[in-house]
Amino acid sequence: MNHNHIPEESLNVFTIANIVEESRKLWVHCSALYVITISACILLFHEYKYISRKRLAHVTGYPPNPGLFTVLVRSIPRFDNELLDDTIRNFFVNYHGSSYLSHQMIFRKGHFQKFVDRAERAYRRFVRVRLSVSERNGRSSMSRCGVCGVRASSFQLYRNKFIEAKKSDLTNPEVVEAQKNCPGALVFFKTRYAAVVASRVFQSSNPMLWVTDLAPEPRDVYWSNLWIPYRQIWLRKLATLAASIVFMFVFIVPVAFVQSMMQLEQLKRMFPSLTGLLNKSFFARVITGYLPSVTLLLSLYTVPPLMMLFSSIEGSISRSGRKRSGCLKILFFNIWNVFFVNVLSGSVLNQLNVFSRPKDMPTMLAELVPKQATFFITYVLTSGWASLCSEILQVFNLVYNFFSRFVCCCHRQNKEYVYSFPYHTEVPKVLLFNLLGFTFSIMAPLILPFLLVYFCLGYLVYRNQILNVYYPKYEMGGKLWPVMHNAIVFSLVLTQVIALGVFTIKRSPVTAGFTILLLVGTVLFNEYCRHRFSRIFEAYSAQDVIELDRDDEQSGRMQEIHQHLLDAYSQTPPGEGSSRGGSQVPIELIMEDPAQEASESSQELCDTVQEVSGAIHDHDHVVEDKAHSV
């Protein structure tokens, strides 16, 4: 074909649709498909191997993760003649006597939990006074409350006795009622191996009783979901799955409207009053070229909050699990609504007719994908490049800060609060651009320079944001990488299916046969990676955890780890006695501002001290009597 005016031609002349049937140039596209697939598989293998090593280093690293010693127990049977605390203790002493260490019951926020939180805050205030004064005279004095001359170790000993005494006060009606409403417990084991084994095996012949899971790390626990009864979990997952699917199909309506905006004749029929404006070439190009992508981008902002709500309703016990579930939902939503629905047709009825003839899917995609190159190039510009600028400027946070401080007059915000990286929105976006890059690489290669610019800028932007802006509130241990690996392999398979349809339409059976071989090889590669690496992200090996236990026992660190376990998990909300971002800092090392402490009139602290001061004096008298007798 001779093109005298290349700039005025449609972008279809730069796609594979411009190649005539039975052309030998199709071998160039087939060879490019082989080069792209083999290169991607090699890179995926080495990346999977590298991240697997990083995950093993995270598991075996120091400081030790308290979650490897802890098991979350739910669906605990109730007995009328025995409190739940005793039921848990007797069960694990009976069946895990050699490895059971202790347990911590999980309570919904009520009078008992509020009392424990007040006691913890009071204890931290005492520790602040003890540590600040001991630097001057080497002794702990608490003149503010009239208690003096107490040794540092004696107060810690009393604190443990005081808290345990309150928790085990079985004659207290509030304690009894709180234990009746207890949804589960955290059970601590002496070794990692014992905790891993206990979390993987059934504790009862009835799988719905004594359900065990390895607990997340303390910062990762999603406390508000632990009260959900275990028998509701499967029902919640089915309900959220159904709601997500319904929302995906309902969202076809705005996507169909976006597609109708790309067709000038339909716009003239829908809005007759704009006919004069649409006849002008400049406005016609803006409305049909740029405006659809902007409209789709704005409508997509409603998806992440809703999908994260669905993930919370599911009942995930960890924040990372909730975010991973939200990431999967948003990824499926983007692939279906942004790619397939936009590609297949601009009509809702035509999109739904695809399911009536699935065998024609490769042919339909081969015909329609090259025609949507213009739309997706614009989408990369609006959603890709513009999102990177927004990420650098933090527009949403700036607007939110402005309204909260100057419009809503909310002055009580925490100045030290920082955001964590939004994996649930950024990972699906990057994977969607990967999908566009692979599928259009041999169909419409003109999109590749725009994607190259996006990924180069994205590397610089995200690296800066992760290192200098966002704060990691918890560790996911690389659990998002299998999601990314599977999504990239799916993109490769989809590219090969579309190429198979193109070669079939172009009547090139030899290249179609080579594409089938490549498709089978990609599937086999994914199966090998799944058996070789994916289990590392799902479970722990006995070799690793036993070697860690032996090293800790030989070095004498195991006793210190056991002591830290008792204070590792706290249901105290962020901001009430927790360190910045909920980091794993022992309670004894958390100190508050002395100036702020002096300005506060803590009636709560004084009431607590008055309640316990008698017991402290009794403890000191016992120690002095023992000293005199010696």
XYZ file of C-alpha atoms in Angstrom:
630
model
C 0.000 0.000 0.000
C 1.140 3.519 -0.743
C 0.534 6.076 2.027
C 0.954 9.603 0.804
C -0.084 11.232 4.114
C 1.217 9.079 6.944
C 0.233 11.484 9.812
C -3.383 11.508 8.678
C -3.633 7.733 8.404
C -5.176 5.613 11.119
C -2.836 3.847 13.500
C -4.107 0.564 12.069
C -1.448 0.833 9.364
C 1.147 0.337 12.112
C -0.462 -2.911 13.341
C -0.350 -6.505 12.244
C -3.752 -6.006 10.600
C -1.936 -4.222 7.773
C -0.130 -7.432 6.725
C -1.712 -9.324 3.865
C -2.690 -12.975 4.123
C -0.029 -15.656 3.637
C 2.708 -13.038 3.900
C 6.209 -14.173 4.759
C 6.500 -11.199 7.092
C 4.403 -13.184 9.571
C 7.546 -15.204 10.311
C 9.125 -12.008 11.662
C 6.239 -11.676 14.122
C 6.476 -15.360 15.068
C 10.230 -15.057 15.657
C 9.672 -11.940 17.753
C 7.086 -13.837 19.795
C 9.644 -16.593 20.480
C 12.322 -14.087 21.483
C 9.939 -12.217 23.810
C 8.595 -15.395 25.452
C 11.972 -17.056 25.997
C 13.502 -13.852 27.371
C 10.557 -13.340 29.716
C 10.718 -16.927 30.998
C 14.465 -16.678 31.670
C 14.018 -13.430 33.580
C 11.043 -14.817 35.499
C 12.995 -17.900 36.548
C 15.978 -15.930 37.833
C 13.713 -13.432 39.599
C 11.700 -16.211 41.255
C 14.937 -17.830 42.405
C 16.303 -14.524 43.746
C 13.138 -13.615 45.647
C 12.919 -17.148 47.067
C 16.387 -16.686 48.544
C 15.342 -13.320 49.936
C 12.299 -14.907 51.572
C 14.415 -17.633 53.189
C 16.782 -14.929 54.457
C 13.772 -13.080 55.884
C 12.560 -16.217 57.687
C 15.970 -17.086 59.104
C 17.017 -13.492 59.824
C 17.399 -11.685 63.129
C 15.517 -10.548 65.167
C 13.359 -13.652 65.256
C 9.753 -13.376 64.144
C 7.373 -14.043 67.079
C 4.817 -15.328 64.570
C 6.912 -18.470 64.022
C 6.411 -19.376 67.697
C 2.716 -18.494 67.794
C -0.407 -20.310 66.633
C -3.819 -18.697 66.296
C -6.529 -21.034 67.618
C -10.184 -20.474 66.710
C -13.465 -22.337 66.991
C -12.671 -23.425 70.551
C -15.374 -25.651 72.113
C -17.148 -24.320 75.204
C -17.921 -26.298 78.345
C -20.376 -25.207 81.025
C -18.287 -26.351 83.965
C -14.965 -24.911 82.722
C -13.803 -21.474 81.715
C -12.335 -21.042 78.258
C -8.943 -20.092 79.658
C -8.709 -23.430 81.467
C -10.016 -25.303 78.427
C -7.225 -23.950 76.248
C -4.547 -24.585 78.846
C -5.687 -28.146 79.590
C -5.966 -29.053 75.903
C -2.487 -27.929 74.921
C -0.868 -29.244 78.097
C -2.474 -32.619 77.383
C -1.590 -32.896 73.675
C 1.423 -30.553 73.354
C 2.838 -30.741 76.863
C 6.497 -30.847 75.889
C 6.318 -27.829 73.569
C 3.477 -25.690 74.979
C 4.699 -22.440 76.581
C 1.738 -20.174 77.279
C -1.310 -18.626 75.665
C -3.020 -15.276 75.326
C -6.769 -15.000 74.929
C -8.245 -12.637 72.344
C -10.998 -10.411 73.666
C -13.354 -8.079 71.934
C -13.011 -4.550 73.230
C -14.958 -4.336 76.461
C -14.520 -3.482 80.124
C -11.889 -6.143 80.691
C -9.771 -5.198 77.688
C -10.012 -1.504 78.555
C -8.764 -2.343 82.066
C -5.783 -4.228 80.623
C -4.992 -1.318 78.306
C -5.062 1.116 81.244
C -2.753 -1.138 83.220
C -0.322 -1.341 80.292
C -0.263 2.452 79.916
C 0.252 2.896 83.641
C 3.124 0.434 83.550
C 4.806 2.297 80.721
C 4.606 5.526 82.690
C 6.262 3.790 85.653
C 9.001 2.482 83.366
C 9.648 5.973 82.041
C 10.146 7.282 85.579
C 12.271 4.296 86.541
C 14.635 4.570 83.578
C 14.973 8.361 83.733
C 15.745 8.439 87.468
C 18.006 5.383 87.465
C 20.447 7.250 85.228
C 21.114 9.667 88.128
C 21.170 7.582 91.282
C 21.100 3.973 90.071
C 17.902 3.311 92.040
C 14.282 3.521 90.978
C 12.203 6.078 92.878
C 8.555 6.940 92.298
C 8.053 9.986 94.474
C 5.060 11.158 92.503
C 2.932 8.332 93.886
C 4.678 7.924 97.239
C 6.425 4.653 96.377
C 10.193 4.673 96.673
C 13.120 2.334 97.042
C 11.834 -0.341 94.707
C 14.354 -2.250 92.691
C 13.926 -2.315 88.916
C 13.530 -6.069 88.802
C 11.002 -6.117 91.630
C 8.584 -3.843 89.813
C 8.796 -5.923 86.634
C 8.091 -9.010 88.727
C 5.127 -7.353 90.380
C 3.808 -6.075 87.078
C 3.642 -9.600 85.660
C 1.939 -10.883 88.818
C -0.527 -8.000 88.825
C -1.612 -8.474 85.212
C -1.796 -12.246 85.483
C -3.764 -12.011 88.723
C -6.323 -9.755 87.081
C -6.590 -12.013 84.048
C -7.048 -15.138 86.109
C -9.553 -13.644 88.564
C -12.269 -16.169 87.795
C -14.621 -14.792 90.418
C -14.872 -11.494 88.563
C -18.135 -11.459 86.518
C -16.555 -9.238 83.879
C -13.750 -11.752 83.350
C -16.207 -14.633 83.082
C -18.362 -12.742 80.569
C -15.317 -11.697 78.550
C -14.101 -15.283 78.294
C -17.519 -16.402 77.112
C -17.241 -13.988 74.194
C -13.619 -14.866 73.427
C -13.319 -15.744 69.697
C -9.925 -17.444 69.967
C -6.474 -17.427 71.482
C -2.809 -17.038 70.616
C -0.881 -20.093 71.791
C 2.890 -19.766 72.238
C 5.228 -22.719 71.758
C 8.784 -23.260 72.920
C 10.168 -23.896 69.419
C 9.358 -22.835 65.894
C 9.114 -26.427 64.743
C 6.431 -27.228 67.320
C 4.381 -24.169 66.285
C 4.643 -24.981 62.572
C 3.597 -28.600 63.134
C 0.695 -27.581 65.367
C -0.545 -25.126 62.751
C -0.474 -27.696 59.926
C -2.227 -30.668 61.538
C -5.800 -31.147 62.712
C -6.139 -30.785 66.464
C -9.404 -32.694 66.585
C -11.238 -35.368 64.643
C -13.771 -32.640 63.847
C -11.966 -30.229 61.449
C -14.317 -27.405 62.468
C -13.046 -27.453 66.084
C -9.669 -26.286 67.391
C -8.769 -24.708 64.041
C -5.123 -23.620 64.005
C -3.194 -21.240 61.763
C 0.309 -19.885 62.108
C -0.110 -16.386 63.512
C 1.091 -13.345 61.547
C 3.836 -11.185 62.947
C 2.603 -8.775 65.658
C 2.510 -5.744 63.368
C 0.622 -7.709 60.726
C -2.275 -8.966 62.851
C -5.662 -7.634 61.724
C -7.260 -7.609 65.169
C -10.736 -6.512 64.100
C -11.178 -9.718 62.078
C -10.118 -12.170 64.785
C -13.529 -12.011 66.511
C -15.275 -13.356 63.365
C -16.490 -16.929 64.066
C -14.614 -19.477 62.015
C -17.839 -21.061 60.779
C -18.663 -17.827 58.954
C -15.415 -17.590 57.028
C -16.442 -19.781 54.077
C -19.791 -18.016 53.789
C -18.112 -14.605 53.826
C -15.666 -15.665 51.092
C -18.493 -16.892 48.875
C -20.495 -13.706 49.460
C -17.557 -11.404 48.669
C -16.681 -13.464 45.579
C -20.241 -13.160 44.306
C -20.318 -9.430 45.086
C -17.004 -8.894 43.260
C -18.248 -10.720 40.158
C -21.505 -8.771 40.155
C -19.611 -5.495 40.478
C -17.314 -6.489 37.587
C -20.319 -7.000 35.312
C -22.121 -3.892 36.535
C -19.019 -1.884 35.695
C -19.476 -2.873 32.049
C -22.002 -0.024 31.775
C -19.489 2.845 32.293
C -16.943 1.020 30.135
C -19.505 0.691 27.334
C -20.225 4.404 27.675
C -16.504 5.106 27.350
C -16.369 2.994 24.190
C -19.338 4.862 22.730
C -17.448 8.132 23.256
C -14.748 6.898 20.896
C -17.207 6.668 17.988
C -18.050 10.081 16.577
C -21.303 9.048 14.916
C -22.705 7.594 18.121
C -21.840 10.789 20.001
C -23.714 12.846 17.446
C -26.778 10.628 17.835
C -26.591 10.685 21.637
C -25.941 14.449 21.918
C -27.464 16.235 18.902
C -26.783 19.632 20.473
C -23.021 18.990 20.227
C -23.058 18.241 16.493
C -21.585 21.625 15.568
C -18.806 21.255 18.127
C -18.026 17.707 17.048
C -17.694 18.757 13.416
C -14.577 20.724 14.369
C -11.543 18.486 14.020
C -9.738 19.672 17.164
C -12.676 19.094 19.522
C -13.489 15.813 17.812
C -9.968 14.498 18.408
C -9.969 15.587 22.060
C -13.399 14.110 22.810
C -12.894 10.815 20.974
C -9.200 10.390 21.762
C -8.385 11.779 25.203
C -11.707 12.118 27.032
C -12.610 8.361 27.037
C -9.374 7.437 28.823
C -9.850 10.190 31.403
C -13.459 9.097 32.023
C -12.392 5.468 32.478
C -9.562 6.487 34.798
C -11.877 8.556 37.018
C -14.420 5.733 37.250
C -11.676 3.280 38.207
C -10.889 5.282 41.363
C -14.004 3.778 42.951
C -12.670 0.221 42.593
C -9.815 -0.049 45.188
C -11.843 1.112 48.242
C -14.697 -1.250 47.393
C -12.411 -4.223 46.762
C -10.539 -3.588 50.007
C -13.892 -3.527 51.797
C -14.716 -6.920 50.283
C -11.299 -8.219 51.402
C -11.948 -7.014 54.957
C -15.335 -8.722 55.047
C -13.710 -11.995 53.964
C -12.152 -12.349 57.407
C -8.419 -12.292 56.755
C -6.409 -12.563 59.984
C -3.499 -10.446 58.708
C -3.175 -7.040 57.120
C -0.890 -8.443 54.437
C -3.430 -11.161 53.624
C -6.149 -8.529 53.342
C -4.001 -6.448 51.022
C -3.030 -9.474 48.939
C -6.687 -10.420 48.540
C -7.557 -6.852 47.544
C -4.664 -6.844 45.086
C -5.984 -10.004 43.392
C -9.511 -8.630 43.141
C -8.348 -5.333 41.638
C -6.043 -7.194 39.236
C -8.863 -9.431 37.949
C -11.123 -6.397 37.717
C -8.590 -4.420 35.658
C -7.828 -7.292 33.296
C -11.509 -7.903 32.624
C -12.928 -4.381 32.513
C -9.974 -2.380 31.224
C -8.638 -4.902 28.705
C -11.225 -7.467 27.651
C -14.345 -5.310 27.845
C -12.684 -2.456 25.964
C -11.254 -4.791 23.349
C -14.187 -7.062 22.616
C -16.761 -4.463 21.703
C -18.367 -1.143 22.517
C -21.737 -2.812 23.007
C -22.756 -4.580 26.186
C -24.704 -7.214 24.235
C -21.711 -8.040 22.055
C -19.507 -8.381 25.138
C -21.920 -10.863 26.694
C -22.287 -12.823 23.417
C -18.636 -13.821 23.722
C -19.569 -16.434 26.335
C -21.942 -18.132 23.870
C -19.067 -18.886 21.468
C -15.820 -19.320 23.433
C -14.139 -21.153 20.538
C -14.152 -17.918 18.550
C -12.357 -15.995 21.304
C -8.820 -16.149 19.742
C -10.165 -15.027 16.350
C -12.198 -12.219 17.885
C -9.240 -11.001 19.923
C -6.989 -11.175 16.872
C -9.400 -8.942 14.945
C -10.186 -6.466 17.725
C -6.933 -6.018 19.681
C -5.037 -4.148 16.918
C -7.996 -1.787 16.476
C -7.763 -0.641 20.117
C -4.106 0.430 19.920
C -5.024 4.132 19.874
C -7.183 3.860 22.982
C -4.560 1.973 25.011
C -1.756 4.331 23.980
C -3.867 7.169 25.337
C -4.627 5.094 28.438
C -0.896 4.628 29.092
C -0.453 8.396 28.887
C -3.382 9.248 31.170
C -3.226 6.402 33.669
C 0.508 5.668 33.517
C 2.457 8.869 33.062
C -0.069 11.021 34.896
C -0.223 8.596 37.848
C 3.553 8.805 38.267
C 3.339 12.602 38.472
C 0.529 12.270 41.000
C 2.590 9.777 42.992
C 5.510 12.182 43.237
C 3.335 15.152 44.217
C 1.128 13.111 46.608
C -1.894 15.109 45.446
C -4.478 13.141 47.402
C -2.574 13.434 50.677
C -2.007 17.151 50.154
C -5.705 17.766 49.533
C -6.701 15.569 52.465
C -4.259 17.347 54.777
C -5.521 20.753 53.666
C -9.172 19.931 54.287
C -8.533 18.140 57.573
C -6.426 20.957 59.036
C -7.955 24.146 57.645
C -11.482 23.242 56.547
C -12.502 20.578 59.070
C -10.200 22.019 61.773
C -8.901 18.619 62.849
C -5.788 19.466 64.863
C -5.495 16.127 66.659
C -3.795 14.277 63.833
C -0.536 12.501 64.513
C 2.314 14.457 62.964
C 4.539 11.394 62.908
C 2.026 9.304 60.972
C 3.189 8.200 57.524
C 1.526 6.048 54.909
C 2.528 2.557 53.885
C 3.044 1.671 50.249
C -0.314 1.073 48.469
C 0.483 -2.343 47.044
C -3.180 -3.078 46.367
C -3.419 -0.229 43.834
C 0.083 0.005 42.347
C 0.819 -3.688 41.767
C -2.361 -4.310 39.674
C -1.605 -1.142 37.682
C 1.935 -2.256 36.858
C 0.748 -5.760 35.960
C -1.947 -4.327 33.678
C 0.710 -2.347 31.793
C 2.743 -5.571 31.556
C -0.296 -7.220 29.985
C -0.682 -4.382 27.478
C 3.011 -4.524 26.640
C 3.018 -8.259 25.938
C -0.260 -8.417 24.008
C 0.558 -5.419 21.785
C 4.247 -6.270 21.343
C 3.660 -8.104 18.058
C 0.158 -6.771 17.322
C 0.771 -3.012 17.548
C 4.400 -2.321 18.570
C 3.859 1.436 18.519
C 2.707 1.260 22.153
C 6.076 -0.067 23.334
C 7.987 3.276 23.450
C 5.264 4.765 25.666
C 5.440 1.760 27.992
C 9.235 1.914 28.037
C 9.103 5.521 29.219
C 6.524 4.556 31.863
C 8.622 1.697 33.282
C 11.842 3.741 33.324
C 10.148 6.628 35.113
C 8.257 4.202 37.333
C 11.487 2.584 38.494
C 12.868 5.944 39.615
C 9.610 7.131 41.178
C 8.737 3.957 43.086
C 12.312 3.484 44.272
C 12.306 6.987 45.729
C 8.849 6.560 47.283
C 9.661 3.208 48.888
C 13.018 4.324 50.283
C 12.213 7.893 51.318
C 8.445 8.402 51.595
C 6.517 5.326 52.635
C 7.028 3.443 55.887
C 6.720 -0.379 56.016
C 4.258 -1.036 58.840
C 4.561 -4.801 58.452
C 6.453 -7.375 56.427
C 4.769 -9.482 53.734
C 7.748 -11.780 53.245
C 7.570 -11.631 49.437
C 4.100 -13.201 49.260
C 3.058 -10.859 46.451
C 5.663 -12.191 44.034
C 3.745 -15.410 43.121
C 0.803 -13.166 42.183
C 3.038 -11.103 39.909
C 4.659 -14.201 38.396
C 1.315 -15.813 37.578
C -0.019 -12.556 36.117
C 3.001 -12.189 33.824
C 2.726 -15.817 32.689
C -0.973 -15.226 31.991
C 0.009 -12.223 29.871
C 2.410 -14.405 27.878
C -0.223 -17.091 27.324
C -2.809 -14.503 26.271
C -0.316 -12.996 23.824
C 0.292 -16.410 22.289
C -3.438 -17.128 22.028
C -4.025 -13.824 20.228
C -1.046 -14.515 17.943
C -2.495 -17.948 17.186
C -5.743 -16.288 16.141
C -3.875 -13.765 13.970
C -1.859 -16.460 12.200
C -5.043 -18.430 11.623
C -6.803 -15.429 10.102
C -3.769 -14.671 7.931
C -3.770 -18.302 6.690
C -0.318 -19.181 7.979
C -0.682 -22.695 9.426
C 3.053 -23.255 9.950
C 3.490 -20.202 12.186
C 0.278 -21.181 13.989
C 1.758 -24.630 14.687
C 4.951 -23.109 16.088
C 2.823 -20.842 18.275
C 1.015 -23.873 19.720
C 4.397 -25.409 20.651
C 5.398 -22.162 22.341
C 2.093 -22.090 24.216
C 2.631 -25.601 25.568
C 6.204 -24.757 26.577
C 5.052 -21.668 28.515
C 2.461 -23.689 30.439
C 5.057 -26.348 31.299
C 7.483 -23.639 32.453
C 4.841 -22.227 34.794
C 4.156 -25.682 36.233
C 7.863 -26.206 36.900
C 8.124 -22.856 38.702
C 5.014 -23.668 40.721
C 6.474 -26.962 41.960
C 9.989 -25.574 42.406
C 9.357 -22.234 44.118
C 5.735 -21.532 45.066
C 5.726 -23.842 48.109
C 8.467 -21.738 49.661
C 5.941 -18.904 49.908
C 3.220 -21.105 51.391
C 4.967 -23.077 54.146
C 8.207 -23.426 56.107
C 10.705 -26.256 55.818
C 11.520 -28.443 58.822
C 15.224 -28.103 58.063
C 15.195 -24.312 58.378
C 13.101 -24.015 61.535
C 14.920 -26.858 63.356
C 18.310 -25.312 62.579
C 17.061 -21.955 63.861
C 15.813 -23.571 67.065
C 19.131 -25.322 67.615
C 21.131 -22.139 67.050
C 18.978 -20.198 69.528
C 19.231 -22.926 72.169
C 22.999 -23.237 71.815
C 23.535 -19.474 71.956
C 21.207 -19.019 74.934
C 18.805 -16.701 73.110
C 15.788 -19.004 73.441
C 14.968 -17.885 76.990
C 15.046 -14.252 75.923
C 12.754 -15.036 72.982
C 10.276 -16.768 75.308
C 10.149 -13.727 77.575
C 9.560 -11.406 74.638
C 6.717 -13.585 73.310
C 4.530 -12.747 76.296
C 4.577 -9.041 75.392
C 4.853 -9.308 71.608
C 1.132 -9.307 70.792
C -1.039 -6.483 72.074
C -4.597 -5.545 71.141
C -3.928 -1.915 72.065
C -4.988 0.334 69.184
C -2.329 2.346 67.376
C -1.525 5.495 69.244
C -2.333 4.001 72.678
C 0.940 2.717 73.964
C 2.248 1.438 70.673
C 5.344 2.639 68.973
C 5.436 4.408 65.674
C 3.880 2.218 63.030
C 3.461 -0.595 65.533
C 7.075 -1.710 65.379
C 8.294 -4.590 67.478
C 9.698 -2.753 70.477
C 9.539 -4.392 73.900
C 7.252 -2.659 76.384
C 10.141 -1.964 78.729
C 11.861 0.215 76.107
C 8.892 2.423 75.147
C 9.348 5.877 76.705
C 7.127 8.933 76.465
C 8.005 12.608 76.499
C 8.749 13.691 80.121
C 7.494 17.224 79.496
C 4.212 15.967 78.166
C 3.979 13.490 81.015
C 4.539 16.212 83.613
C 1.796 18.347 82.105
C -0.781 15.558 82.245
C -2.916 14.959 85.268
C -3.135 11.190 85.149
C -5.882 10.217 87.567
C -5.846 6.805 85.909
C -2.234 6.219 86.908
C -2.724 7.308 90.492
C -5.779 5.081 90.903
C -3.838 2.125 89.633
C -0.883 2.857 91.904
C -3.104 3.175 94.953
C -4.554 -0.195 94.148
C -1.200 -1.924 93.869
C 0.996 -0.039 96.332
C 0.062 -2.329 99.203
C 1.146 -5.388 97.285
C 4.465 -3.745 96.407
C 5.199 -3.042 100.085
C 4.255 -6.608 100.970
C 6.669 -7.877 98.340
C 9.480 -5.673 99.716
C 8.849 -6.870 103.288
C 9.123 -10.470 102.115
C 12.421 -9.739 100.391
C 13.804 -7.962 103.472
C 12.779 -10.840 105.761
C 14.582 -13.284 103.485
C 17.652 -11.055 103.523
C 17.665 -10.883 107.356
C 17.267 -14.642 107.642
C 20.228 -15.160 105.323
